[in-house]
Coordinates of C-alpha atoms in Angstrom, one line a residue:
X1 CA -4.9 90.8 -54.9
X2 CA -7.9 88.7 -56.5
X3 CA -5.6 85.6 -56.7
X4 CA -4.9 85.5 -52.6
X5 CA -8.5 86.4 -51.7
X6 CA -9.2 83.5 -53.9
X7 CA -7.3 81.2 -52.4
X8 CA -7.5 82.0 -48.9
X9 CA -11.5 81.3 -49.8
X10 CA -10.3 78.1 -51.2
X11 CA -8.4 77.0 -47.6
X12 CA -10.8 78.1 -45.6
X13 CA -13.9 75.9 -47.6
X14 CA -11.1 73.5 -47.8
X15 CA -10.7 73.4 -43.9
X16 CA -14.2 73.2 -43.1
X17 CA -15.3 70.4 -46.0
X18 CA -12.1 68.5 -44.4
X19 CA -13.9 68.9 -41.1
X20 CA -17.1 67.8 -42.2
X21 CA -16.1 64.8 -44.1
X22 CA -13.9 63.7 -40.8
X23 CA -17.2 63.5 -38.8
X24 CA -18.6 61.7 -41.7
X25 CA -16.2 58.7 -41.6
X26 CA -16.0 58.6 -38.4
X27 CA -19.6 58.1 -38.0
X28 CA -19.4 55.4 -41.1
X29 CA -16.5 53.7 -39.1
X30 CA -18.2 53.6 -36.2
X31 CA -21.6 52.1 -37.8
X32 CA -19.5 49.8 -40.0
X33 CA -18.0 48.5 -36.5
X34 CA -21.4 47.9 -34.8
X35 CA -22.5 45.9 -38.0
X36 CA -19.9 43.7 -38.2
X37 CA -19.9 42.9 -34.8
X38 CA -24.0 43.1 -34.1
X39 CA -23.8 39.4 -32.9
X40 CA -21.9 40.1 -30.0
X41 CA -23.9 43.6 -29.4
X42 CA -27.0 42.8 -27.8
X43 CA -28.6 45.1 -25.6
X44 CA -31.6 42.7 -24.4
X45 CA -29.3 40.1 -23.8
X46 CA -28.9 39.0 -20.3
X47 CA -27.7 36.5 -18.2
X48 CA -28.7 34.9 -14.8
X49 CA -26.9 32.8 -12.9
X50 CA -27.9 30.8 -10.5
X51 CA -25.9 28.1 -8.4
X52 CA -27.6 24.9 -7.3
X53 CA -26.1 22.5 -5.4
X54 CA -27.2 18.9 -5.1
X55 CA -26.7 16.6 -2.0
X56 CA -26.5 12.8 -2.6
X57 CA -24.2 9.9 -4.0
X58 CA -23.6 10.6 -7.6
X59 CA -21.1 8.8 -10.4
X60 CA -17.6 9.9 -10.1
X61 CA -16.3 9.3 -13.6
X62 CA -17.4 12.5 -15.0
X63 CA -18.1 10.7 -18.5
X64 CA -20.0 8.5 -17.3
X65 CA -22.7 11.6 -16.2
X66 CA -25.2 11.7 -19.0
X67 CA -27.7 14.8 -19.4
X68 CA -30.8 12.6 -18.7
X69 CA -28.5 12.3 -14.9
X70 CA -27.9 15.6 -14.7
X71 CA -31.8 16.7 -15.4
X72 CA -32.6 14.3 -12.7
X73 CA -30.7 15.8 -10.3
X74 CA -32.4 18.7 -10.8
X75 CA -35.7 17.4 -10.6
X76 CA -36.5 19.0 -7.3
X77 CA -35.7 22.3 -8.1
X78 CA -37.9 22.3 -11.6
X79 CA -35.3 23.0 -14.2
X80 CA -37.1 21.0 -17.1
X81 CA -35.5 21.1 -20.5
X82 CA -33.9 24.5 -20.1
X83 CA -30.4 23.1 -19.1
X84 CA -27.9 24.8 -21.3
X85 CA -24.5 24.0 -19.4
X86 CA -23.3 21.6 -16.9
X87 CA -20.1 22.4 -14.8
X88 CA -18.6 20.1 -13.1
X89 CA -16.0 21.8 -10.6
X90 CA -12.3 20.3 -9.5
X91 CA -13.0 17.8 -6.7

C-alpha cells in the first residue's frame, strides 16, 4: 500500500516537473532563435520607398553611368549623399 502511494506521488511530480521544464525550453529555444538571428530582427527598422523619375537624354551603356551621374540626376529633387541603390529597369 505505501509502495503505490509512493509512486503514484512520484508520476504525478514527475508529470508536472515534465510540464514545467517543457515551457522552459521552449522559452530557451525561442530566445536562442531571436539571438541568433537579432540582425535580421529589427523592430525600428523601416523602409521608404520612393520612385523618382528623371526626364532627359542620359548614357545608354549602363556601365558607363557612374554615381557622381546618377547624383546629378537627382540634383533637383535634393537627394545629396544619401543614395544607397540605383536601379536601372529593362528598357
Amino acid at each position: 500500500m505505501k509502495g503505490s502511494t509512493v509512486r503514484k506521488w512520484l508520476r504525478f511530480i514527475h508529470r508536472d516537473f515534465s510540464f514545467f521544464f517543457s515551457g522552459v525550453i521552449f522559452i530557451y529555444a525561442v530566445s536562442g532563435i531571436m539571438l541568433n538571428h537579432r540582425h535580421s530582427i529589427n523592430p525600428n527598422y523601416t523602409v521608404k520607398r520612393q520612385m523618382l523619375r528623371a526626364i532627359g537624354e542620359f548614357p545608354m551603356p549602363r556601365d558607363a553611368v557612374s554615381k557622381q551621374d546618377v547624383l546629378k540626376m537627382l540634383e533637383p529633387v535634393k537627394r545629396g549623399e544619401k543614395l544607397y541603390e540605383t536601379l536601372f529597369p529593362r528598357a
